[in-house]
CSV table of C-alpha atoms in Angstrom, one decimal:
chain,number,residue,atom,x,y,z
A,156,MET,CA,-104.4,-60.9,57.0
A,157,LYS,CA,-102.6,-58.0,55.2
A,158,ASN,CA,-99.3,-59.0,56.5
A,159,THR,CA,-99.9,-62.6,55.3
A,160,LYS,CA,-100.8,-61.5,51.8
A,161,TRP,CA,-97.8,-59.2,51.7
A,162,ASP,CA,-95.5,-62.1,52.8
A,163,GLU,CA,-97.1,-64.4,50.1
A,164,LYS,CA,-96.4,-61.7,47.4
A,165,LYS,CA,-92.8,-61.4,48.5
A,166,ILE,CA,-92.4,-65.2,48.5
A,167,ASN,CA,-93.8,-65.4,45.0
A,168,ILE,CA,-91.5,-62.7,43.7
A,169,VAL,CA,-88.5,-64.5,45.2
A,170,LEU,CA,-89.6,-67.8,43.7
A,171,GLY,CA,-90.1,-66.1,40.3
A,172,CYS,CA,-86.6,-64.7,40.4
A,173,LEU,CA,-85.2,-68.1,41.4
A,174,LEU,CA,-87.0,-69.7,38.5
A,175,LEU,CA,-85.5,-67.2,36.1
A,176,THR,CA,-82.0,-67.9,37.6
A,177,PHE,CA,-82.5,-71.7,37.1
A,178,LEU,CA,-83.7,-71.3,33.5
A,179,ALA,CA,-80.8,-69.0,32.6
A,180,SER,CA,-78.3,-71.4,34.3
A,181,LEU,CA,-79.4,-74.7,32.7
A,182,PRO,CA,-76.2,-75.1,30.7
A,183,LEU,CA,-74.2,-75.1,33.9
A,184,PHE,CA,-75.8,-78.2,35.3
A,185,THR,CA,-73.5,-80.5,33.3
A,186,ASP,CA,-70.0,-81.9,33.7
A,187,PHE,CA,-68.6,-79.6,31.0
A,188,LEU,CA,-68.5,-76.0,30.0
A,189,LEU,CA,-69.7,-74.6,26.7
A,190,ALA,CA,-66.7,-73.5,24.7
A,191,GLY,CA,-67.4,-69.8,24.4
A,192,ALA,CA,-65.1,-67.6,22.4
A,193,ASP,CA,-63.4,-66.2,25.4
A,194,LEU,CA,-63.8,-69.0,27.9
A,195,GLN,CA,-60.1,-69.9,28.2
A,196,PHE,CA,-59.2,-66.3,28.7
A,197,GLN,CA,-61.8,-65.9,31.5
A,198,LEU,CA,-60.6,-69.0,33.3
A,199,LEU,CA,-57.0,-67.7,33.0
A,200,ARG,CA,-58.1,-64.5,34.7
A,201,ILE,CA,-59.6,-66.4,37.6
A,202,GLU,CA,-56.4,-68.5,37.9
A,203,ALA,CA,-54.2,-65.4,37.8
A,204,LEU,CA,-56.2,-63.8,40.7
A,205,LYS,CA,-56.0,-67.0,42.7
A,206,ASP,CA,-52.2,-67.2,42.2
A,207,GLY,CA,-51.9,-63.5,43.1
A,208,LEU,CA,-53.9,-64.0,46.3
A,209,LYS,CA,-51.9,-67.0,47.2
A,210,GLU,CA,-48.6,-65.3,46.6
A,211,ALA,CA,-49.3,-61.7,47.9
A,212,GLY,CA,-52.5,-62.1,49.9
A,213,ALA,CA,-53.7,-58.7,48.5
A,214,VAL,CA,-55.7,-57.2,45.6
A,215,LEU,CA,-53.4,-57.1,42.5
A,216,TRP,CA,-53.4,-55.1,39.3
A,217,ALA,CA,-50.7,-57.0,37.5
A,218,LYS,CA,-51.2,-60.7,37.2
A,219,PRO,CA,-48.2,-63.0,38.1
A,220,ASN,CA,-46.9,-65.5,35.5
A,221,TRP,CA,-48.3,-63.4,32.6
A,222,VAL,CA,-45.9,-61.6,30.3
A,223,ASP,CA,-42.8,-62.1,32.4
A,224,PRO,CA,-41.3,-60.4,34.2
A,225,LYS,CA,-43.8,-57.5,34.6
A,226,GLY,CA,-47.1,-59.3,34.8
A,227,PHE,CA,-50.2,-58.6,32.8
A,228,SER,CA,-52.5,-55.7,34.0
A,229,PHE,CA,-56.0,-56.2,32.8
A,230,ALA,CA,-58.0,-54.7,35.7
A,231,PHE,CA,-58.6,-51.3,34.1
A,232,PHE,CA,-60.2,-52.5,30.9
A,233,TYR,CA,-62.0,-55.6,32.2
A,234,GLY,CA,-62.4,-55.0,35.9
A,235,ASP,CA,-61.4,-57.9,38.2
A,236,THR,CA,-63.5,-56.8,41.2
A,237,PHE,CA,-66.1,-59.5,40.9
A,238,LEU,CA,-63.8,-62.2,39.7
A,239,TYR,CA,-62.3,-62.4,43.2
A,240,ILE,CA,-65.4,-64.5,44.1
A,241,PRO,CA,-64.5,-67.5,41.9
A,242,ALA,CA,-60.8,-66.9,42.8
A,243,LEU,CA,-61.7,-67.3,46.5
A,244,PHE,CA,-63.6,-70.5,45.6
A,245,ARG,CA,-60.3,-71.7,44.0
A,246,LEU,CA,-58.4,-71.0,47.1
A,247,MET,CA,-61.0,-73.0,49.1
A,248,GLY,CA,-60.1,-76.0,46.9
A,249,VAL,CA,-62.9,-75.9,44.4
A,250,ASP,CA,-61.8,-76.9,40.9
A,251,VAL,CA,-61.7,-74.1,38.3
A,252,GLN,CA,-64.6,-75.5,36.3
A,253,MET,CA,-66.9,-75.7,39.3
A,254,SER,CA,-65.8,-72.3,40.5
A,255,TYR,CA,-66.7,-70.7,37.2
A,256,ARG,CA,-70.1,-72.5,37.1
A,257,ILE,CA,-71.0,-71.4,40.6
A,258,PHE,CA,-70.0,-67.8,39.8
A,259,LEU,CA,-72.2,-67.8,36.6
A,260,VAL,CA,-75.2,-69.0,38.7
A,261,LEU,CA,-74.6,-66.1,41.1
A,262,VAL,CA,-74.3,-63.7,38.1
A,263,ASN,CA,-77.7,-64.9,36.8
A,264,ALA,CA,-79.2,-64.6,40.3
A,265,ALA,CA,-77.9,-61.1,40.6
A,266,THR,CA,-79.3,-60.2,37.2
A,267,ALA,CA,-82.7,-61.6,38.0
A,268,PHE,CA,-83.1,-60.0,41.5
A,269,GLY,CA,-81.3,-56.8,40.6
A,270,SER,CA,-83.3,-56.1,37.4
A,271,TYR,CA,-86.5,-56.9,39.4
A,272,ALA,CA,-85.5,-54.3,42.0
A,273,ALA,CA,-84.7,-51.7,39.3
A,274,PHE,CA,-87.9,-52.2,37.2
A,275,ARG,CA,-90.0,-52.3,40.4
A,276,LYS,CA,-88.5,-49.0,41.4
A,277,VAL,CA,-89.3,-47.5,38.0
A,278,PHE,CA,-92.9,-48.8,37.6
A,279,ARG,CA,-93.7,-49.1,41.4
A,280,ASP,CA,-95.4,-52.4,40.9
A,281,ASP,CA,-94.2,-55.9,41.8
A,282,HIS,CA,-95.7,-57.7,38.8
A,283,THR,CA,-94.3,-55.2,36.3
A,284,GLY,CA,-90.9,-55.5,38.0
A,285,LEU,CA,-91.0,-59.3,37.7
A,286,LEU,CA,-92.0,-59.0,34.0
A,287,GLY,CA,-89.1,-56.7,33.4
A,288,SER,CA,-86.8,-59.1,35.1
A,289,ALA,CA,-88.0,-62.0,33.0
A,290,LEU,CA,-87.6,-60.1,29.7
A,291,TYR,CA,-84.1,-58.8,30.7
A,292,THR,CA,-82.7,-61.9,32.4
A,293,MET,CA,-84.0,-64.4,29.9
A,294,SER,CA,-83.0,-62.4,26.8
A,295,VAL,CA,-81.4,-64.0,23.8
A,296,TYR,CA,-78.6,-61.4,23.8
A,297,ARG,CA,-77.6,-61.9,27.4
A,298,VAL,CA,-77.5,-65.7,27.0
A,299,PHE,CA,-75.5,-65.3,23.8
A,300,LEU,CA,-72.9,-63.3,25.7
A,301,LEU,CA,-72.9,-65.7,28.6
A,302,TYR,CA,-72.4,-69.0,26.8
A,303,ALA,CA,-71.7,-68.5,23.1
A,304,GLU,CA,-69.1,-65.7,23.7
A,305,ALA,CA,-68.2,-66.1,27.4
A,306,GLU,CA,-68.1,-62.2,27.5
A,307,LEU,CA,-67.9,-62.2,31.3
A,308,GLY,CA,-67.1,-58.5,31.5
A,309,GLU,CA,-70.2,-57.4,29.5
A,310,VAL,CA,-72.4,-59.9,31.3
A,311,LEU,CA,-71.4,-58.4,34.6
A,312,ALA,CA,-72.0,-54.9,33.3
A,313,LEU,CA,-75.5,-56.0,32.3
A,314,VAL,CA,-76.2,-56.8,36.0
A,315,PHE,CA,-75.8,-53.1,36.8
A,316,LEU,CA,-77.3,-51.4,33.7
A,317,PRO,CA,-80.9,-51.5,35.1
A,318,PHE,CA,-79.6,-49.7,38.2
A,319,VAL,CA,-78.6,-46.7,36.0
A,320,LEU,CA,-82.1,-46.7,34.5
A,321,ALA,CA,-83.7,-46.7,38.0
A,322,GLY,CA,-81.4,-43.9,39.1
A,323,VAL,CA,-82.1,-41.6,36.2
A,324,TYR,CA,-85.8,-42.2,36.5
A,325,LEU,CA,-85.8,-41.3,40.2
A,326,ALA,CA,-83.5,-38.3,39.5
A,327,PHE,CA,-85.5,-36.9,36.6
A,328,GLY,CA,-89.1,-38.0,37.0
A,329,GLY,CA,-89.6,-40.3,39.9
A,330,GLU,CA,-91.9,-39.6,42.8
A,331,ASP,CA,-89.0,-38.8,45.1
A,332,GLY,CA,-87.8,-36.2,42.7
A,333,GLN,CA,-91.2,-34.5,42.6
A,334,LYS,CA,-91.8,-34.1,46.3
A,335,GLU,CA,-91.6,-30.5,47.4
A,336,GLY,CA,-89.2,-29.7,50.1
A,337,ARG,CA,-87.4,-33.0,49.9
A,338,LYS,CA,-83.7,-32.6,50.0
A,339,ALA,CA,-81.6,-34.1,47.3
A,340,TRP,CA,-79.7,-36.5,49.5
A,341,GLN,CA,-83.0,-37.9,50.8
A,342,SER,CA,-83.9,-39.3,47.4
A,343,GLU,CA,-82.5,-42.6,46.1
A,344,GLY,CA,-81.7,-41.6,42.5
A,345,TRP,CA,-78.1,-40.7,43.1
A,346,ILE,CA,-77.5,-43.9,45.0
A,347,TRP,CA,-78.8,-46.1,42.1
A,348,ILE,CA,-76.8,-44.1,39.5
A,349,SER,CA,-73.5,-44.3,41.4
A,350,LEU,CA,-73.9,-48.0,42.2
A,351,GLY,CA,-74.9,-48.8,38.6
A,352,LEU,CA,-72.0,-46.8,37.0
A,353,SER,CA,-69.5,-48.1,39.5
A,354,GLY,CA,-70.5,-51.7,38.9
A,355,MET,CA,-70.2,-51.2,35.1
A,356,LEU,CA,-66.8,-49.5,35.4
A,357,ARG,CA,-65.5,-52.4,37.5
A,358,SER,CA,-66.8,-54.9,34.9
A,359,HIS,CA,-66.4,-53.6,31.4
A,360,MET,CA,-65.0,-50.3,30.2
A,361,LEU,CA,-66.9,-50.3,26.9
A,362,SER,CA,-70.2,-50.9,28.5
A,363,PHE,CA,-69.5,-48.1,31.0
A,364,GLY,CA,-68.9,-45.8,28.0
A,365,ILE,CA,-72.2,-46.9,26.4
A,366,ALA,CA,-74.0,-46.3,29.7
A,367,ILE,CA,-72.6,-42.7,29.7
A,368,LEU,CA,-73.9,-42.3,26.2
A,369,PHE,CA,-77.3,-43.6,27.4
A,370,LEU,CA,-77.3,-41.0,30.2
A,371,ILE,CA,-76.6,-38.2,27.7
A,372,ILE,CA,-79.4,-39.3,25.4
A,373,PHE,CA,-81.8,-39.6,28.4
A,374,ALA,CA,-80.8,-36.0,29.5
A,375,VAL,CA,-81.5,-34.7,26.0
A,376,ILE,CA,-84.9,-36.4,25.9
A,377,TYR,CA,-85.9,-35.1,29.3
A,378,TYR,CA,-84.0,-31.8,29.0
A,379,ARG,CA,-86.7,-29.9,30.9
A,380,GLY,CA,-85.8,-31.8,34.0
A,381,LEU,CA,-82.4,-30.2,34.0
A,382,LYS,CA,-84.0,-26.9,34.8
A,383,ARG,CA,-84.8,-28.2,38.3
A,384,ALA,CA,-82.3,-27.6,41.1
A,385,ALA,CA,-83.2,-31.0,42.6
A,386,VAL,CA,-82.1,-32.8,39.5
A,387,TRP,CA,-78.7,-31.1,39.6
A,388,GLY,CA,-78.5,-32.0,43.2
A,389,GLN,CA,-79.0,-35.7,42.3
A,390,ILE,CA,-76.4,-35.4,39.6
A,391,GLY,CA,-73.9,-33.8,41.9
A,392,LEU,CA,-74.5,-36.4,44.7
A,393,GLY,CA,-74.3,-39.2,42.2
A,394,ALA,CA,-70.9,-38.0,40.9
A,395,ALA,CA,-69.5,-37.6,44.4
A,396,ALA,CA,-70.7,-41.0,45.4
A,397,PHE,CA,-69.2,-42.5,42.2
A,398,VAL,CA,-65.8,-41.0,43.1
A,399,PHE,CA,-66.0,-42.3,46.6
A,400,LEU,CA,-67.1,-45.8,45.5
A,401,ASN,CA,-64.1,-45.9,43.1
A,402,ALA,CA,-61.5,-43.9,45.1
A,403,GLY,CA,-59.0,-46.7,45.2
A,404,TYR,CA,-59.5,-47.7,41.6
A,405,LEU,CA,-59.2,-44.1,40.3
A,406,TYR,CA,-56.1,-43.5,42.5
A,407,ALA,CA,-54.4,-46.6,41.1
A,408,MET,CA,-55.2,-45.5,37.6
A,409,VAL,CA,-53.7,-42.0,38.2
A,410,GLN,CA,-50.6,-43.7,39.7
A,411,TYR,CA,-50.2,-45.9,36.6
A,412,VAL,CA,-50.5,-42.9,34.3
A,413,ARG,CA,-48.1,-40.8,36.5
A,414,ILE,CA,-45.3,-43.4,36.6
A,415,GLY,CA,-45.7,-44.3,32.9
A,416,GLY,CA,-46.5,-47.9,33.6
A,417,PHE,CA,-49.0,-48.4,30.8
A,418,VAL,CA,-47.8,-49.9,27.6
A,419,VAL,CA,-50.9,-49.9,25.4
A,420,ASN,CA,-50.9,-51.2,21.8
A,421,PRO,CA,-52.7,-48.5,19.8
A,422,VAL,CA,-55.8,-49.7,18.0
A,423,SER,CA,-56.7,-47.6,14.9
A,424,GLY,CA,-58.1,-48.1,11.5
A,425,VAL,CA,-59.7,-51.5,12.2
A,426,PRO,CA,-63.0,-51.9,10.3
A,427,ILE,CA,-65.9,-53.2,12.3
A,428,GLN,CA,-68.9,-52.9,10.0
A,429,ASP,CA,-68.7,-56.5,8.8
A,430,LYS,CA,-69.0,-57.6,12.5
A,431,GLY,CA,-72.4,-56.0,12.7
A,432,VAL,CA,-75.5,-58.2,12.7
A,433,GLN,CA,-78.0,-58.6,9.9
A,434,ILE,CA,-81.4,-57.0,10.5
A,435,VAL,CA,-83.2,-60.3,10.3
A,436,GLN,CA,-81.1,-61.6,13.2
A,437,LEU,CA,-82.5,-59.0,15.6
A,438,PHE,CA,-86.0,-60.3,16.1
A,439,MET,CA,-86.0,-64.0,15.2
A,440,MET,CA,-87.8,-66.6,17.3
A,441,PHE,CA,-85.4,-69.6,16.8
A,442,TYR,CA,-81.7,-69.0,17.1
A,443,GLN,CA,-79.2,-71.6,16.0
A,444,ALA,CA,-75.7,-72.1,17.4
A,445,GLY,CA,-73.1,-70.4,15.2
A,446,GLY,CA,-69.6,-69.0,15.5
A,447,ASN,CA,-68.7,-66.7,12.7
A,448,ARG,CA,-67.9,-63.2,14.0
A,449,GLU,CA,-68.1,-61.5,10.6
A,450,PHE,CA,-71.9,-61.8,10.5
A,451,GLY,CA,-72.2,-60.0,7.2
A,452,ALA,CA,-69.6,-62.0,5.3
A,453,GLN,CA,-70.9,-65.6,5.2
A,454,GLY,CA,-74.6,-65.2,5.8
A,455,VAL,CA,-76.9,-65.9,8.8
A,456,GLY,CA,-76.3,-69.6,8.6
A,457,ASP,CA,-72.8,-69.3,10.0
A,458,ALA,CA,-73.4,-66.3,12.2
A,459,ALA,CA,-73.3,-66.4,16.0
A,460,PRO,CA,-76.8,-66.4,17.6
A,461,VAL,CA,-76.9,-62.7,18.5
A,462,GLY,CA,-80.1,-60.8,18.6
A,463,LEU,CA,-83.0,-59.7,20.8
A,464,GLY,CA,-85.7,-62.2,20.0
A,465,LEU,CA,-89.2,-62.0,18.6
A,466,VAL,CA,-90.6,-61.1,22.0
A,467,PHE,CA,-89.3,-57.5,21.7
A,468,LEU,CA,-90.7,-57.2,18.2
A,469,ALA,CA,-94.1,-58.2,19.6
A,470,ALA,CA,-93.8,-55.5,22.3
A,471,VAL,CA,-93.0,-52.9,19.6
A,472,MET,CA,-96.0,-54.0,17.5
A,473,VAL,CA,-98.4,-54.0,20.5
A,474,PHE,CA,-97.2,-50.5,21.6
A,475,CYS,CA,-97.7,-49.1,18.1
A,476,TYR,CA,-101.1,-50.7,17.8
A,477,LEU,CA,-102.3,-49.4,21.2
A,478,VAL,CA,-101.0,-45.9,20.6
A,479,PHE,CA,-102.2,-45.5,17.0
A,480,VAL,CA,-105.6,-47.1,17.5
A,481,TYR,CA,-106.5,-46.2,21.1
A,482,GLY,CA,-104.1,-43.3,21.7
A,483,ASP,CA,-106.7,-41.2,23.5
A,484,ALA,CA,-107.1,-43.8,26.2
A,485,PHE,CA,-103.5,-43.2,27.5
A,486,GLY,CA,-101.9,-40.2,29.1
A,487,LYS,CA,-99.4,-38.0,27.4
A,488,GLU,CA,-96.5,-38.9,29.7
A,489,GLU,CA,-97.2,-42.6,29.4
A,490,LYS,CA,-97.0,-42.4,25.6
A,491,ARG,CA,-93.9,-40.2,25.8
A,492,GLU,CA,-92.1,-42.8,27.9
A,493,GLY,CA,-93.0,-45.4,25.4
A,494,TYR,CA,-91.8,-43.4,22.4
A,495,ALA,CA,-88.5,-42.7,24.3
A,496,ALA,CA,-88.0,-46.4,24.9
A,497,LEU,CA,-88.9,-47.3,21.3
A,498,GLY,CA,-86.6,-44.6,19.9
A,499,ILE,CA,-83.6,-45.6,22.1
A,500,GLY,CA,-84.2,-49.3,21.4
A,501,LEU,CA,-84.4,-48.9,17.6
A,502,SER,CA,-81.3,-46.6,17.6
A,503,GLY,CA,-79.3,-49.2,19.4
A,504,CYS,CA,-80.5,-51.8,16.9
A,505,LEU,CA,-79.4,-49.6,14.0
A,506,LEU,CA,-75.9,-49.0,15.5
A,507,SER,CA,-75.5,-52.8,15.9
A,508,THR,CA,-76.2,-53.7,12.3
A,509,VAL,CA,-74.1,-54.0,9.1
A,510,CYS,CA,-76.3,-51.2,7.7
A,511,PHE,CA,-74.7,-48.5,9.9
A,512,PRO,CA,-71.7,-46.9,8.1
A,513,TRP,CA,-69.1,-47.5,10.8
A,514,ASP,CA,-66.3,-48.0,8.2
A,515,SER,CA,-67.1,-44.6,6.6
A,516,ILE,CA,-67.0,-42.9,10.0
A,517,LEU,CA,-63.7,-44.6,10.7
A,518,LYS,CA,-62.1,-42.7,7.8
A,519,TRP,CA,-63.2,-39.2,8.9
A,520,SER,CA,-60.2,-38.5,11.2
A,521,GLY,CA,-57.7,-40.1,13.5
A,522,PHE,CA,-60.0,-39.6,16.5
A,523,THR,CA,-62.9,-41.4,14.8
A,524,SER,CA,-60.6,-44.1,13.5
A,525,SER,CA,-59.4,-44.9,17.1
A,526,SER,CA,-62.9,-44.5,18.6
A,527,VAL,CA,-64.6,-46.8,16.1
A,528,SER,CA,-61.8,-49.4,16.3
A,529,MET,CA,-62.1,-49.6,20.0
A,530,ILE,CA,-65.8,-50.6,19.8
A,531,GLN,CA,-64.6,-54.0,18.3
A,532,ALA,CA,-68.1,-55.2,17.3
A,533,PRO,CA,-71.2,-53.1,16.8
A,534,TRP,CA,-73.5,-55.6,18.5
A,535,HIS,CA,-72.3,-54.3,21.8
A,536,PHE,CA,-75.0,-51.5,21.4
A,537,LEU,CA,-77.7,-54.1,21.7
A,538,GLN,CA,-77.3,-53.9,25.5
A,539,ILE,CA,-79.0,-50.5,25.3
A,540,SER,CA,-81.7,-51.9,23.0
A,541,LEU,CA,-82.2,-54.8,25.5
A,542,LEU,CA,-82.8,-52.4,28.4
A,543,ALA,CA,-85.0,-50.0,26.3
A,544,PHE,CA,-87.2,-52.8,24.9
A,545,SER,CA,-87.6,-54.4,28.3
A,546,VAL,CA,-88.9,-51.1,29.5
A,547,LEU,CA,-91.2,-51.0,26.5
A,548,GLY,CA,-92.5,-54.5,27.3
A,549,CYS,CA,-93.4,-53.3,30.8
A,550,ILE,CA,-95.1,-50.2,29.4
A,551,THR,CA,-97.2,-52.2,27.0
A,552,TYR,CA,-98.2,-54.6,29.9
A,553,ARG,CA,-99.5,-51.7,31.8
A,554,MET,CA,-101.2,-50.2,28.8
A,555,ALA,CA,-102.9,-53.5,28.0
A,556,GLY,CA,-104.2,-53.8,31.5
A,557,LYS,CA,-105.5,-50.2,31.4
A,558,LYS,CA,-107.3,-50.7,28.1
A,559,TYR,CA,-108.6,-54.3,28.4
A,560,GLY,CA,-108.7,-54.8,32.1
A,561,GLU,CA,-106.3,-56.3,34.6
A,562,PRO,CA,-107.0,-60.0,33.8
A,563,CYS,CA,-106.3,-59.5,30.1
A,564,GLY,CA,-103.2,-57.4,31.0
A,565,ARG,CA,-101.9,-60.3,33.2
A,566,ILE,CA,-102.4,-62.8,30.3
A,567,TYR,CA,-100.5,-60.5,27.9
A,568,GLY,CA,-97.7,-60.1,30.4
A,569,LEU,CA,-97.4,-63.9,31.0
A,570,GLY,CA,-97.5,-64.5,27.2
A,571,LEU,CA,-94.7,-62.0,26.7
A,572,ALA,CA,-92.5,-63.5,29.4
A,573,ALA,CA,-93.3,-67.0,28.2
A,574,ALA,CA,-92.3,-66.1,24.6
A,575,GLY,CA,-89.0,-64.7,25.8
A,576,CYS,CA,-88.2,-67.7,28.0
A,577,PHE,CA,-89.1,-70.1,25.2
A,578,SER,CA,-87.0,-68.4,22.6
A,579,THR,CA,-84.0,-68.3,24.9
A,580,SER,CA,-84.5,-71.8,26.1
A,581,TYR,CA,-84.5,-73.0,22.5
A,582,LEU,CA,-81.1,-71.3,22.0
A,583,ILE,CA,-79.8,-72.8,25.2
A,584,ALA,CA,-80.8,-76.3,24.0
A,585,ASN,CA,-79.3,-75.7,20.6
A,586,LEU,CA,-76.0,-74.6,22.1
A,587,LEU,CA,-75.9,-77.7,24.3
A,588,PHE,CA,-76.4,-80.0,21.3
A,589,TYR,CA,-74.3,-78.3,18.7
A,590,CYS,CA,-71.7,-76.1,20.4
A,591,ASP,CA,-68.2,-77.3,21.3
A,592,PHE,CA,-67.5,-78.0,25.0
A,593,VAL,CA,-64.5,-78.5,27.3
A,594,ARG,CA,-64.0,-80.3,30.5
A,595,ILE,CA,-61.4,-78.7,32.9
A,596,ARG,CA,-60.5,-80.1,36.2
A,597,THR,CA,-57.3,-78.4,37.2
A,598,GLY,CA,-55.7,-75.0,36.6
A,599,GLU,CA,-52.9,-76.5,34.5
A,600,GLU,CA,-55.3,-78.0,31.9
A,601,ILE,CA,-56.5,-74.5,31.0
A,602,TRP,CA,-53.4,-74.0,28.9
A,603,VAL,CA,-54.1,-77.0,26.7
A,604,PRO,CA,-56.6,-75.5,24.3
A,605,MET,CA,-54.5,-72.3,23.8
A,606,ALA,CA,-51.6,-73.8,21.9
A,607,GLU,CA,-50.6,-76.8,19.8
A,608,GLU,CA,-48.7,-79.6,21.5
A,609,GLY,CA,-45.1,-78.5,22.1
A,610,GLU,CA,-45.8,-74.8,21.4
A,611,GLU,CA,-46.0,-72.0,23.8
A,612,ALA,CA,-49.4,-70.1,24.0
A,613,VAL,CA,-49.0,-66.5,23.0
A,614,MET,CA,-50.9,-64.0,25.1
A,615,PRO,CA,-52.0,-60.7,23.6
A,616,VAL,CA,-50.4,-57.8,25.5
A,617,LEU,CA,-53.0,-55.1,26.0
A,618,ALA,CA,-51.3,-53.4,28.9
A,619,SER,CA,-48.3,-54.3,31.0
A,620,GLY,CA,-46.4,-52.4,33.5
A,621,LEU,CA,-45.6,-51.8,37.1
A,622,GLN,CA,-47.9,-53.1,39.8
A,623,VAL,CA,-49.4,-50.8,42.4
A,624,ASN,CA,-47.2,-51.1,45.5
A,625,GLY,CA,-48.8,-53.4,48.0
A,626,ALA,CA,-47.5,-51.3,50.8
A,627,ASP,CA,-49.0,-48.1,49.4
A,628,GLY,CA,-51.0,-46.8,52.5
A,629,ILE,CA,-52.9,-44.2,50.5
A,630,TRP,CA,-54.3,-46.8,48.1
A,631,TYR,CA,-55.4,-49.0,51.0
A,632,LEU,CA,-57.0,-46.0,52.7
A,633,LEU,CA,-58.9,-45.0,49.6
A,634,THR,CA,-60.0,-48.6,49.1
A,635,ALA,CA,-61.4,-48.5,52.7
A,636,VAL,CA,-63.2,-45.3,51.8
A,637,SER,CA,-64.8,-47.0,48.8
A,638,MET,CA,-66.0,-49.9,50.9
A,639,ALA,CA,-67.5,-47.5,53.4
A,640,ALA,CA,-69.2,-45.6,50.7
A,641,LEU,CA,-70.7,-48.8,49.3
A,642,ALA,CA,-72.0,-49.8,52.7
A,643,GLY,CA,-73.5,-46.4,53.1
A,644,CYS,CA,-75.3,-46.6,49.7
A,645,VAL,CA,-76.8,-50.0,50.6
A,646,VAL,CA,-78.0,-48.8,54.0
A,647,CYS,CA,-79.6,-45.7,52.3
A,648,ILE,CA,-81.5,-48.0,49.8
A,649,ILE,CA,-82.7,-50.3,52.6
A,650,ARG,CA,-83.8,-47.4,54.8
A,651,GLY,CA,-85.6,-45.8,51.8
A,652,ARG,CA,-87.4,-49.0,51.0
A,653,LYS,CA,-88.6,-49.4,54.6
A,654,LYS,CA,-90.2,-45.9,54.4
């Protein structure tokens, strides 16, 4: 009987994640694509990889037919690793629109199942893990990036951000890290950290930098954990695994720098504060389709639908109520985790708004001018707030169950997940009714929206230069090492789960 119940629970979890995937993918079950801000650019990247695979039959750094005669190298800033999936669909004869739609469904599925696995690892409970997956996958911010902006790099990075959370939890405070006599390599924390950071590096460089900032903040909050040798062992193993997972990528970057192949246009002195969001946008219930990037310039009415949603404000309010009214009913560590999630979440919100003085910081020095300009838009910091408030939602779910009983806790959790899904589904419907759309059947048609009739589309040159030599045996060897390291990490996680 026990095995039957366990099987039923696993089936329910799988069905729950599939339902989240379906809800997040609803705009893809049409005969068109929502015209996100970067849609044409993402489709061009896929076409370039397809052309490269057809011509060279190998992984490419410089894209053929872009910025003749050198090609266009974008793989360092927006990693192409995962875009080879839709590129392979294109080689199999699937049209570019269908390839992109199938790939986005796979991204939504990876987000739902991956975030479930990460939250379950943190909270050691299936229901809490599924609630975390629902809050994270069906978040307004993620859907905004996916459809309104077509920010494919950051959406892919969000797949791996919960992995970093699970890794630092296991390394600093998880059960594995607390077991006496347990060797560092036997714990899973370093595996989750290395996989998460590697995935983010291969997806979106800015998100990778924000994740490193998150790790630094986490280490400051839990600085006492740094006194334990086991934690440093996890950090060392995670760093080593990260190097092995990205050996080919890092080698190619060193080669580019060594031969002087980069031609990067310097970005400095570009103000970004007017691209921050209004405070009211952060926690609204109903988001309308919009397109203005300068959210502070023309009011909320013309602003893009960026924010977190009312569901996370509800989680904040419930946490504050439970702590301030029934604080004695909860443990010190439980409240500390909640305060940490609340503080990190609110800090990310502050950094994303028009209230934070980004333009003043930009004027401090040349370094701050370049650093601030490279952020491009402050709302990128909402990805940390999304993760932190998803954790807070899970914490309040457990606190409600502890205070009012498990049935009441379940009702609260269902209400929280339903509110998040409803708010995001409203945004999806609004985008389908009011957002522009495009129908693309062949690769050649991608160029049509990018220039007026009779004019040549001008591509922005971020980096152009020499391509890594396809016959470079060292690069192929290190790439093989990376693949072997990835396989080893996956095996370690599976074996650890069986135990």
